[in-house]
Coordinates of C-alpha atoms in Angstrom, one line a residue:
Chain A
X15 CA 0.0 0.0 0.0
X16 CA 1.6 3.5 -1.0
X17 CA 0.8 6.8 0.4
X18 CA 1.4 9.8 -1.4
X19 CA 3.7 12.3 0.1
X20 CA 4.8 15.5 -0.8
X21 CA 6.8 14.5 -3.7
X22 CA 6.8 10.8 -3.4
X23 CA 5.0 7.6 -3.3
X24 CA 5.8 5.6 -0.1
X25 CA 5.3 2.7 1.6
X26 CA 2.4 3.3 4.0
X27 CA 4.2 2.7 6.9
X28 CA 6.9 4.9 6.0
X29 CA 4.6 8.1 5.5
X30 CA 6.0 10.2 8.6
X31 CA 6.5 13.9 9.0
X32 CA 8.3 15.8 10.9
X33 CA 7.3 16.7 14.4
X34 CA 7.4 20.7 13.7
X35 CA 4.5 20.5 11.0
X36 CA 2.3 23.1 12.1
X37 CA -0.9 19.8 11.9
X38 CA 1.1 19.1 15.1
X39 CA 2.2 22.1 16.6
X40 CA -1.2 23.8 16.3
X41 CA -3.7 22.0 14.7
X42 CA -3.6 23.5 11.7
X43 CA -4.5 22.0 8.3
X44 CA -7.3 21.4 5.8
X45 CA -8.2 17.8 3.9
X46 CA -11.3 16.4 1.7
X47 CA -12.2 12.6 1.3
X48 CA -14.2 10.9 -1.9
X49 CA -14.6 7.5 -2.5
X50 CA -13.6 5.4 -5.1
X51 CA -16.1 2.6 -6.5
X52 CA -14.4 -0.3 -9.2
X53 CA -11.5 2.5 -8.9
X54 CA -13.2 5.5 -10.4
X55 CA -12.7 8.1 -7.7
X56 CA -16.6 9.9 -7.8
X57 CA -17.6 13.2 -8.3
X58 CA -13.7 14.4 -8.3
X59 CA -14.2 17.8 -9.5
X60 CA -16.7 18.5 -6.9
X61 CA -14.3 17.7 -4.0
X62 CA -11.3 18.9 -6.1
X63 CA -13.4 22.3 -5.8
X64 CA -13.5 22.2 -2.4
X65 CA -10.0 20.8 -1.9
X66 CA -8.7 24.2 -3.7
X67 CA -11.1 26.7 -1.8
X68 CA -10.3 25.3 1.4
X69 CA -6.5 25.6 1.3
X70 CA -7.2 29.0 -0.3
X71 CA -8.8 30.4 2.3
X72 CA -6.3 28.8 4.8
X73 CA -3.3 30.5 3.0
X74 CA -2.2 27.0 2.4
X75 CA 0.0 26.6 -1.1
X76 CA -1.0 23.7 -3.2
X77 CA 2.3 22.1 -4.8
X78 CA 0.5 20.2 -7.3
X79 CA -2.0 22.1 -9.9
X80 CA -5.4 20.5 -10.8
X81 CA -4.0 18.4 -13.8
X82 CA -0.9 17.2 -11.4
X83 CA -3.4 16.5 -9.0
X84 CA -5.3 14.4 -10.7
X85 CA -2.5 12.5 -12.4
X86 CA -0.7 11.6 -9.3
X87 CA -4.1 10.5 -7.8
X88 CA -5.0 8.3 -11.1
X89 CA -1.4 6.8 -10.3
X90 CA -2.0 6.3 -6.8
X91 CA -5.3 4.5 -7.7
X92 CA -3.6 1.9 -9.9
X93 CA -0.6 1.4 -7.8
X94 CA -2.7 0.5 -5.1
X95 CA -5.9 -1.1 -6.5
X96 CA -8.4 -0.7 -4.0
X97 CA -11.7 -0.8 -6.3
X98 CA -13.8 0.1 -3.6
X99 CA -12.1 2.9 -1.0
X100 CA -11.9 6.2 0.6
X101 CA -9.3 8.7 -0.8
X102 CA -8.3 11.5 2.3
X103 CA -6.4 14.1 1.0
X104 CA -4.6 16.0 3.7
X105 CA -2.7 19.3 3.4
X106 CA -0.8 20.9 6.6
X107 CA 0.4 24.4 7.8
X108 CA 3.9 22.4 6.7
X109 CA 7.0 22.3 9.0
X110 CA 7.3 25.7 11.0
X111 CA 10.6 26.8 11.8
X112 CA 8.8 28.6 15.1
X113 CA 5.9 26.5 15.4
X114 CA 3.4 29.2 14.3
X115 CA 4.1 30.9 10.7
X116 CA 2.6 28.7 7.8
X117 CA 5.2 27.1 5.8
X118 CA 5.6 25.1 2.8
X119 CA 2.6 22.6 3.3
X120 CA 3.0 19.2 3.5
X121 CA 0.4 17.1 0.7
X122 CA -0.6 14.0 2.2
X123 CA -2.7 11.5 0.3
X124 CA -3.9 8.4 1.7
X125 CA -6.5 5.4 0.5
X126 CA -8.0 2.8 2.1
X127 CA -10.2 0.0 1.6
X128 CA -13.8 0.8 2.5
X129 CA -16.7 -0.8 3.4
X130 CA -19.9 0.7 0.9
X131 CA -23.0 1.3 2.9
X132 CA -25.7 -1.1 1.9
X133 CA -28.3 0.4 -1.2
X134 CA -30.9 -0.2 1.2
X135 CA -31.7 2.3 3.9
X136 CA -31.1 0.6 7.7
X137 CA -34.8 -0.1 8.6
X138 CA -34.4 0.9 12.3
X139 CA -33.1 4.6 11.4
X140 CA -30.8 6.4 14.2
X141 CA -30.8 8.4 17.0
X142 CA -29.2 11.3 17.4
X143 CA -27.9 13.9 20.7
X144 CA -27.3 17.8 20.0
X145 CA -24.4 19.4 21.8
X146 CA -23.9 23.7 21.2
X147 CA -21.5 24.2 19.0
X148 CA -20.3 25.9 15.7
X149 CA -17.0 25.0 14.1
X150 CA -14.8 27.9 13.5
X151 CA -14.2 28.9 10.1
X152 CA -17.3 26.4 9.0
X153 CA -17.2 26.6 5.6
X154 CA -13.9 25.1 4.9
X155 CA -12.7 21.5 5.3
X156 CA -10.1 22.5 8.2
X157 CA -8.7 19.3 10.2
X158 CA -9.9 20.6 13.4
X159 CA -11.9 17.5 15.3
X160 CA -11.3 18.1 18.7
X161 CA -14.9 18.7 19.7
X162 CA -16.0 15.9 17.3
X163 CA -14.0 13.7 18.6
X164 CA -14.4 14.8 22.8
X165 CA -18.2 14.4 22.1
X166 CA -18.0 10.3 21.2
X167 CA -18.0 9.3 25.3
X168 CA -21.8 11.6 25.6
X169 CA -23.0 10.4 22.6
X170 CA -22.2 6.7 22.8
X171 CA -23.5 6.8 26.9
X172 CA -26.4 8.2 25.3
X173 CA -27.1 5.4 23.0
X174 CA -26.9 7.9 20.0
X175 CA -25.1 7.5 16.9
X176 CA -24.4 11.1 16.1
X177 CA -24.0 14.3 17.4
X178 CA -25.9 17.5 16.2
X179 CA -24.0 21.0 16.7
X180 CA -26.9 23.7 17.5
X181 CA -25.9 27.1 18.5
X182 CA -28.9 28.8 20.5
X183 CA -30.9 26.4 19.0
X184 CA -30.3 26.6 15.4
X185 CA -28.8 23.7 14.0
X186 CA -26.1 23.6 11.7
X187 CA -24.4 20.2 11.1
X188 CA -22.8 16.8 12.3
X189 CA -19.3 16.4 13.4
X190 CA -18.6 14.7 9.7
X191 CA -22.3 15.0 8.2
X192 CA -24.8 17.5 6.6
X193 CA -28.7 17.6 8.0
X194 CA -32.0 17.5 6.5
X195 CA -35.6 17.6 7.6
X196 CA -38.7 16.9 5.8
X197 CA -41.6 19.3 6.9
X198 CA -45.2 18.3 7.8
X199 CA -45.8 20.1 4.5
X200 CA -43.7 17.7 2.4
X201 CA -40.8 20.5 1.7
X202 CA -37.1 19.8 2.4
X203 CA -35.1 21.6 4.2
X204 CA -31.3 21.8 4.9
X205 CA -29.2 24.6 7.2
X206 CA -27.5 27.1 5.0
X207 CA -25.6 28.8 7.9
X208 CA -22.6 27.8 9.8
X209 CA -22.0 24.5 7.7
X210 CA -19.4 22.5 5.6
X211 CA -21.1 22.6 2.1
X212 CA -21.1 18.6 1.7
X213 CA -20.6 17.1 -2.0
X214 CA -23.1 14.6 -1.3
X215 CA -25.3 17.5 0.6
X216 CA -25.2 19.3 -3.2
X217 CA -26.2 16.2 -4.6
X218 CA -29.3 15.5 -2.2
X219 CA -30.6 19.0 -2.9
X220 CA -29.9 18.6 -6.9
X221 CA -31.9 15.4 -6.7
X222 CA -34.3 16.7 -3.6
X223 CA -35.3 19.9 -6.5
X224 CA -36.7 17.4 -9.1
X225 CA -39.5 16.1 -6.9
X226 CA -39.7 18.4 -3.6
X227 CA -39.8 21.8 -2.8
X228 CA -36.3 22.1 -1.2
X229 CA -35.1 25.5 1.1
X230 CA -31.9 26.5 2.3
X231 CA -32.5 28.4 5.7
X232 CA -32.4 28.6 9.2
X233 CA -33.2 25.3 11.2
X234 CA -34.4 25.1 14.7
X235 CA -34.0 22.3 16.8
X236 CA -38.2 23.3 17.4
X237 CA -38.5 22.5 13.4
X238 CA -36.8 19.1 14.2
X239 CA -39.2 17.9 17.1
X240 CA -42.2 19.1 14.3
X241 CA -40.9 17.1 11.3
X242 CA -42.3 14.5 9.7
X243 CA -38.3 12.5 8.7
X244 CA -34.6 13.5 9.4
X245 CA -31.9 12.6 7.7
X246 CA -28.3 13.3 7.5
X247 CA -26.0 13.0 4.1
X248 CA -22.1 12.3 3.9
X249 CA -19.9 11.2 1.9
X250 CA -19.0 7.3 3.3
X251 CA -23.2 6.9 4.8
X252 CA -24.8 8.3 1.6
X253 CA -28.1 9.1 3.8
X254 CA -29.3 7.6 7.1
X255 CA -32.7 8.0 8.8
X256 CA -32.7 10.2 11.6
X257 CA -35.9 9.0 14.2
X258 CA -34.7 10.7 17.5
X259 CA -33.3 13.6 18.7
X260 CA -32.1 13.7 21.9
X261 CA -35.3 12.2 23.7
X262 CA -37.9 12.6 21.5
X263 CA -38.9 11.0 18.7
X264 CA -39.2 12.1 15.0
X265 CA -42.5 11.6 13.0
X266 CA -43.6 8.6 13.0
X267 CA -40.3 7.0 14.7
X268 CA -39.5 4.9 11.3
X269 CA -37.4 5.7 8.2
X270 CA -39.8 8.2 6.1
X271 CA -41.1 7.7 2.3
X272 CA -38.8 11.1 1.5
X273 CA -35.1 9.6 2.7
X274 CA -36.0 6.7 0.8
X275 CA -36.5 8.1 -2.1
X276 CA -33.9 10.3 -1.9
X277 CA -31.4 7.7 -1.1
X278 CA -32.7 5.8 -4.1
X279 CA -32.2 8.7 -6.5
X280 CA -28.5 9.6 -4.9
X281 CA -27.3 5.5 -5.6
X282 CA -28.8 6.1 -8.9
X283 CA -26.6 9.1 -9.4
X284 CA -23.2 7.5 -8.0
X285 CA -23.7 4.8 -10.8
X286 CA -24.4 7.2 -13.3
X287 CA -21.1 9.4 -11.9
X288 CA -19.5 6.5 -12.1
X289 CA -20.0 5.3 -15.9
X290 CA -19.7 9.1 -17.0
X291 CA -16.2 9.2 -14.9
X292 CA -14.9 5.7 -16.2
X293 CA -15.7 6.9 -20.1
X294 CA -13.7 10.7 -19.7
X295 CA -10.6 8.4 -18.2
X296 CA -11.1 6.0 -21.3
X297 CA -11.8 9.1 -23.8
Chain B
X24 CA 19.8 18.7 19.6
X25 CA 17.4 16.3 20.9
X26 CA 13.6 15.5 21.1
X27 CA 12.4 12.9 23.7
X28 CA 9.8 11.5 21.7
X29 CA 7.8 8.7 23.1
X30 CA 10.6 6.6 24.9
X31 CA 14.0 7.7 23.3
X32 CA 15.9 10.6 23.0
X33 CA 16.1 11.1 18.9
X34 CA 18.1 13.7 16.7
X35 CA 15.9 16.8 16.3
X36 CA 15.9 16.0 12.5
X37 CA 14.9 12.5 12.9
X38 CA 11.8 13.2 15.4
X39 CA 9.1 11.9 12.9
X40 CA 5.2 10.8 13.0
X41 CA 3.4 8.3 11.5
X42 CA 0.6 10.5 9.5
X43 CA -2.5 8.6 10.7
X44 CA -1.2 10.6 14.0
X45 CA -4.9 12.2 15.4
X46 CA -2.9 15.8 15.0
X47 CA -2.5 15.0 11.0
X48 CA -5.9 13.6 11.1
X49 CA -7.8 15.7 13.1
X50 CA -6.3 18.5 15.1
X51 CA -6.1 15.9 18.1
X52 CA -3.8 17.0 21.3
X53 CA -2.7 19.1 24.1
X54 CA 0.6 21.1 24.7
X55 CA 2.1 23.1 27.3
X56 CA 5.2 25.3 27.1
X57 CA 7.6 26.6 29.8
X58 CA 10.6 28.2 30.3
X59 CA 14.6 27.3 30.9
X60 CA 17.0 29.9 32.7
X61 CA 20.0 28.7 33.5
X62 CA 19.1 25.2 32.8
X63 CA 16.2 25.2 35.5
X64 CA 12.8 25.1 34.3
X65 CA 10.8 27.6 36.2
X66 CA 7.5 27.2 37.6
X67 CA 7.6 23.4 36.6
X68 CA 4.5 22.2 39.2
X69 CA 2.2 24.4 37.8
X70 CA 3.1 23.7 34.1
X71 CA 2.7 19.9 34.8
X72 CA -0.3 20.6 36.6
X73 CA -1.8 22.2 33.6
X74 CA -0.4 19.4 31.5
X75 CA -1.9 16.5 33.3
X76 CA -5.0 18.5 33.5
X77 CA -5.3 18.9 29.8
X78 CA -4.5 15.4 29.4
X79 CA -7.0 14.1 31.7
X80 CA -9.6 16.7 30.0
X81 CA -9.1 15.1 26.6
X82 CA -9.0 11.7 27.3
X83 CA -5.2 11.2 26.7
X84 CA -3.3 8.7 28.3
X85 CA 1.0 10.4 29.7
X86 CA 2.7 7.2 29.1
X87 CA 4.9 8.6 32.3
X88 CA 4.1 9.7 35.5
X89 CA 5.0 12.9 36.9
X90 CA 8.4 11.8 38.2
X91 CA 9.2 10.0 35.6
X92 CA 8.5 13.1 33.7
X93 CA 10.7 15.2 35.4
X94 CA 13.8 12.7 35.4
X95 CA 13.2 12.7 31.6
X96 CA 12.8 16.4 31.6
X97 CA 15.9 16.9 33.5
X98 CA 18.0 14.5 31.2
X99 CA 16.8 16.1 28.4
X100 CA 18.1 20.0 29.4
X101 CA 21.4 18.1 30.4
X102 CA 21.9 16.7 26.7
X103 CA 20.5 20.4 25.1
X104 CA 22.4 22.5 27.6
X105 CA 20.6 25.3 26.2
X106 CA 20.3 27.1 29.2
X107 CA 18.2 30.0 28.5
X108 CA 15.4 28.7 26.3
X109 CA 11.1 27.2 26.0
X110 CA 10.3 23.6 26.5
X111 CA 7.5 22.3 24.8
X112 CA 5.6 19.3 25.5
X113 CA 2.9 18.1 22.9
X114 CA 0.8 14.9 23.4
X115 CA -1.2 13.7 20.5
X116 CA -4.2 11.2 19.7
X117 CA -1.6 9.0 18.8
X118 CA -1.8 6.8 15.6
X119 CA -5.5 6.3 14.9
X120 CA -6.4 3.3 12.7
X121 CA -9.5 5.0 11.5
X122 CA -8.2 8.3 11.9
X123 CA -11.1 9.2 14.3
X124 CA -10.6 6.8 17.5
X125 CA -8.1 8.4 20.3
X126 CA -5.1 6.0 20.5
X127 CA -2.2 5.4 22.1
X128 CA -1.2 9.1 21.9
X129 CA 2.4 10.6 21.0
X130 CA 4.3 12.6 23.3
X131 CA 7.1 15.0 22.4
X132 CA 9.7 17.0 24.3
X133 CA 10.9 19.5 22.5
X134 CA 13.6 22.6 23.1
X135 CA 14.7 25.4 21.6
X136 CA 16.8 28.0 22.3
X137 CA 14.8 31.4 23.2
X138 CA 16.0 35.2 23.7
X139 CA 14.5 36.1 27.3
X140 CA 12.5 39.4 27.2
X141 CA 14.5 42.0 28.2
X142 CA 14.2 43.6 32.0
X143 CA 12.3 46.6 31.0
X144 CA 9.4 47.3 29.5
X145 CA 9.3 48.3 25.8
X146 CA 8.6 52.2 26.5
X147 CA 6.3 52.8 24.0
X148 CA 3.7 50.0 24.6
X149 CA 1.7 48.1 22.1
X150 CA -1.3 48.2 19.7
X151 CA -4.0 45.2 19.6
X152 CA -7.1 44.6 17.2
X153 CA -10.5 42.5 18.6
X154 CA -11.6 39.5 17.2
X155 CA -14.9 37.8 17.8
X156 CA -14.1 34.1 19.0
X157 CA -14.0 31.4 21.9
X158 CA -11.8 29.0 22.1
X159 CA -13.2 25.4 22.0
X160 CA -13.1 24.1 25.1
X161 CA -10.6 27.3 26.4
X162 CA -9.3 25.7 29.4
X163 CA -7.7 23.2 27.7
X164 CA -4.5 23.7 26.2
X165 CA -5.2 22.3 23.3
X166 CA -3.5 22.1 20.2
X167 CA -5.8 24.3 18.1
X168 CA -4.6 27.7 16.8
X169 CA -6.9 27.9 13.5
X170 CA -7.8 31.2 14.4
X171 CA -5.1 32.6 16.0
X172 CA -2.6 31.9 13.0
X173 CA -5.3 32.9 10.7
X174 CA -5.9 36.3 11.8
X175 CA -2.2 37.0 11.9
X176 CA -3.0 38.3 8.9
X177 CA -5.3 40.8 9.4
X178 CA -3.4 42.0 12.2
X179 CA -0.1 42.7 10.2
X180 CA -2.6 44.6 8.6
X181 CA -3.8 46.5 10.5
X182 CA -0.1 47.7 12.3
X183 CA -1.1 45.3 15.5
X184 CA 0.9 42.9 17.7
X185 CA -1.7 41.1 18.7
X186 CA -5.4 39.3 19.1
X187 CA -7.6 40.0 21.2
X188 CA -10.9 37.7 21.3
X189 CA -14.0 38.6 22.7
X190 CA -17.6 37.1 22.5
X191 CA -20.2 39.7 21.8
X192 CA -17.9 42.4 23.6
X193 CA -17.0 40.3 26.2
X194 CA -13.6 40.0 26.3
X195 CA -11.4 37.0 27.1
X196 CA -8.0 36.3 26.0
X197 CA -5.1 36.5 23.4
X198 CA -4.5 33.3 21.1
X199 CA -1.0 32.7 23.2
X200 CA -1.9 35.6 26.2
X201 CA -4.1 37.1 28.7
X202 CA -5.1 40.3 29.4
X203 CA -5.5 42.3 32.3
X204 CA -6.8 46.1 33.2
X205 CA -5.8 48.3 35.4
X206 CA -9.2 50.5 35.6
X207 CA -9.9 54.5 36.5
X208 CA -10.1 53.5 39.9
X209 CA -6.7 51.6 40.1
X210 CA -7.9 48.2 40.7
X211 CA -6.6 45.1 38.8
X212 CA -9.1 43.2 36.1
X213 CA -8.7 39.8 34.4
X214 CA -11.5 38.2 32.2
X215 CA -12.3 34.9 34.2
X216 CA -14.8 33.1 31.5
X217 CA -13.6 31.4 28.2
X218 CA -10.1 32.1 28.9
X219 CA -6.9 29.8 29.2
X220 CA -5.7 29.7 33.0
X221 CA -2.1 31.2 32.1
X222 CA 1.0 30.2 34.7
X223 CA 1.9 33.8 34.1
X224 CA -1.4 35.0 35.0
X225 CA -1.9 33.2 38.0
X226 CA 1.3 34.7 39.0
X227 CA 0.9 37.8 38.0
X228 CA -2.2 37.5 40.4
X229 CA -0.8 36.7 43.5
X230 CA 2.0 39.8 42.8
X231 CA -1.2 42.5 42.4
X232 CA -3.1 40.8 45.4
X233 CA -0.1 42.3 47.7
X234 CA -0.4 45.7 46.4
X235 CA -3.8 46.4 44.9
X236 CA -7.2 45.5 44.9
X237 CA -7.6 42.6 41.8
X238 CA -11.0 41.2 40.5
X239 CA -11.3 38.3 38.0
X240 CA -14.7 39.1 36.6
X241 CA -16.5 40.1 33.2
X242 CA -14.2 42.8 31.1
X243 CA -15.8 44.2 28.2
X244 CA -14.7 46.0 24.9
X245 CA -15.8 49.2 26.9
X246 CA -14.3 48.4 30.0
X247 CA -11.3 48.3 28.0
X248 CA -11.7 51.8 26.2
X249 CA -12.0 53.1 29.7
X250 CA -9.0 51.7 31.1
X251 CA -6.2 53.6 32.9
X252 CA -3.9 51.2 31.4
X253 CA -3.8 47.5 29.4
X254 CA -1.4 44.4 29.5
X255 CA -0.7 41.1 28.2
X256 CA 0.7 38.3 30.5
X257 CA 2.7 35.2 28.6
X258 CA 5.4 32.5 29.8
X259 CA 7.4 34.0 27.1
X260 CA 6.2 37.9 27.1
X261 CA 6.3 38.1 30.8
X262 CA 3.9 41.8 31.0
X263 CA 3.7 43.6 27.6
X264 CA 1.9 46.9 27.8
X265 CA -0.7 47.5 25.4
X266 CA -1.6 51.5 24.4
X267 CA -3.9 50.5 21.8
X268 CA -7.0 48.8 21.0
X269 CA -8.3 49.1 17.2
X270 CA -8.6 52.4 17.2
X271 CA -9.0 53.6 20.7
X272 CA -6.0 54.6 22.7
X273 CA -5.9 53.2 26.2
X274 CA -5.4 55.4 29.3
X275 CA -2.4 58.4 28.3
X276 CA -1.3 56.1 25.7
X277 CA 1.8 54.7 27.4
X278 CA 3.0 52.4 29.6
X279 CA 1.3 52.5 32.9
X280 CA 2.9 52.5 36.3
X281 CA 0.9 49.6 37.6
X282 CA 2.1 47.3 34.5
X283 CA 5.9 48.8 35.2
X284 CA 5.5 47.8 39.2
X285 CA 4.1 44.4 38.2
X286 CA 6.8 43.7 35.6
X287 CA 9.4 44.6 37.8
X288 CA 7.8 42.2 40.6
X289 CA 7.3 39.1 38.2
X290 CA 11.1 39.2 37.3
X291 CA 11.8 39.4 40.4
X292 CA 9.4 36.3 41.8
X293 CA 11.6 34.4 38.5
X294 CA 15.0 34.7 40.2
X295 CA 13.8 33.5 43.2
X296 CA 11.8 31.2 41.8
X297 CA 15.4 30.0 39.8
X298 CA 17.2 29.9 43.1
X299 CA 14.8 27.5 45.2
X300 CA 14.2 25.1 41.9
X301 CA 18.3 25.2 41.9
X302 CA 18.2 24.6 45.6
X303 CA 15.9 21.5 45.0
X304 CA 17.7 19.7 42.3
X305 CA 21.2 20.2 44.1
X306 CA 19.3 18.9 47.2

């Protein structure tokens, strides 16, 4: 298994960095993740989009252009030859003489094999906790986790299997996944404030628009409890039912006619992405 | 140079992590910083109080106790013999198979040679800019600095030295500082909410408690503008004066005899503090 690093492919093992990257002196960094399905990374552009306009904003250097970019992840595809994985691209504050100016970043990018969720929704759905919360800097793909990660001991002693940042009461995002609610008036809605803009989030509302009437806006943690489904969208889960937040439940308590549809049309969509993808590479 | 990095003392170019370290992953870990003066590290106990504090905060295991800690401490400024310089310690989420899960985390000793603040204050004081932001979980001394290196920007900007964050005008700390006033009527302020309990601070503290009247409370953005005079407190800064905030000059605009009194008391509280840390090694 080779990582990519920097300039190099490398063993995976071997893929170290120094102990003055700034990822390690102060947290700071960006990344993305897609998944790859019979080696065809999906919607690339989408998360190469996103890739760019996070280290952007960061101040973060990219060494490698778009066309690089892709070439070295193409060759890092077929050197490795996981059909079905995740791709994390990872890009640091690089190794800081003082420990606090950027510096040259460091491009790390890793696969690994992964598991696809099933193409049938989990009949049981999930619950879900809130905690108050707003990631700084929300709309870019920074590394920071910490409050992610320090909230997995409540959630899991709460029997949930996610945790939803509110702030005041208006509810923004998960830890690693987007949020949607379908009204008691059939419309879908999604926060537009405070929030990573998800690829698979876009694709959901693209979808969502054909057959619903979809809004971006503010979403209250009130406007949960009234729903009629939840559900939440990322990348690796694709969409899972949402039928409880915090203690109480949502609707009807079981996996709604809207998710299911949805998560219909968005497997629909990968396969499409996927043939589309598989004939530019061939072309 | 060395770095004591997990179990062994290693080259300072050679002190390397595995990337799947939660830090790389996920802006995972904890840090604290001190300083050397003549090869004794001053105000140790509270530093590893903070440390262990932290640790225990975020879940991370110190693969060595506190005397085991020091003895590695100590060995490590005999190989350095960089006698006036910082110490940092960093402890990571250690290498995370799924890049998520806190592991067995990564602890690092690090030194560097550092040029002491000189006696006396800088006479002409310096300018800060407000930022609106809490630190996540701010009495932790965690590793996350997103917004402090960000804004570094803006404040070169602007012609500032430094960061001040505040939450809807309430004001708390400085990405690597705190604050303090002296207000109209000469007593001491410090913000007590949101704010990283600084060794300094706490220090600086117990010196203004023997000659005037100090309150830890709420200080707003007004308070501030109504100040007789302003001050930073930091390990490495000691007491920096501060004559500006955005565009309001504090108090006459210069140093203020308070911060000079406390200065001159907190270098003094060092040597001593350097002569009984001697006392107890030779001991």
């Amino acid at each position: 298994m080779y990582i990519y690093l920097n300039t190099d492919f490398v063993e995976a093992d071997k893929a170290v960095v120094h102990v003055s990257d700034l990822a390690i002196q102060r947290g700071y960094g960006i990344f993305d993740f897609f998944r790859v399905m019979d080696n065809v990374p999906l919607f690339l552009e989408d998360y190469l989009d996103r890739f760019y306009a996070s280290a952007a904003t960061m101040r973060l250097d990219v060494v490698l252009d778009r066309e690089a970019f892709k070439s070295t992840l193409f060759e890092l595809i077929k050197r490795n030859n996981l059909p079905m994985s995740g791709i994390k691209v990872i890009l640091t504050g690089g190794n800081s003489p003082d420990g606090y100016q950027i510096s040259k970043p460091n491009l790390i990018i890793q696969q690994t094999a992964l598991k696809f969720p099933p193409d049938t929704v989990q009949p049981e759905g999930i619950k879900v906790i809130t905690h108050e919360y707003v990631r700084e800097i929300p709309n870019v793909k920074t590394i920071n986790y910490i409050t992610g990660i320090w909230t997995q001991k409540k959630m899991m002693e709460q029997g949930a299997a996610d945790v939803l940042y509110h702030m005041r009461g208006e509810v923004s995002e998960f830890p690693r996944c987007n949020f949607f609610v379908v009204k008691q008036d059939g419309t879908v809605s999604t926060p537009s404030q405070n929030i990573l803009h998800g690829v698979t989030r876009k694709h959901v509302l693209e979808l969502a628009k054909k057959k619903f009437t979809i809004n971006e806006e503010v979403v209250t943690v009130n406007d949960v409890h009234q729903a009629r489904e939840a559900f939440l969208t990322s990348t690796t889960k694709r969409i899972i039912p949402i039928v409880q937040i915090d203690d109480k439940r949502i609707g009807d308590g079981k996996p709604g006619a809207v998710t299911l549809t949805l998560l219909q049309d968005l497997i629909a969509l990968e396969r499409e992405e996927r043939e589309r993808s598989r004939l530019i590479k061939v072309l």
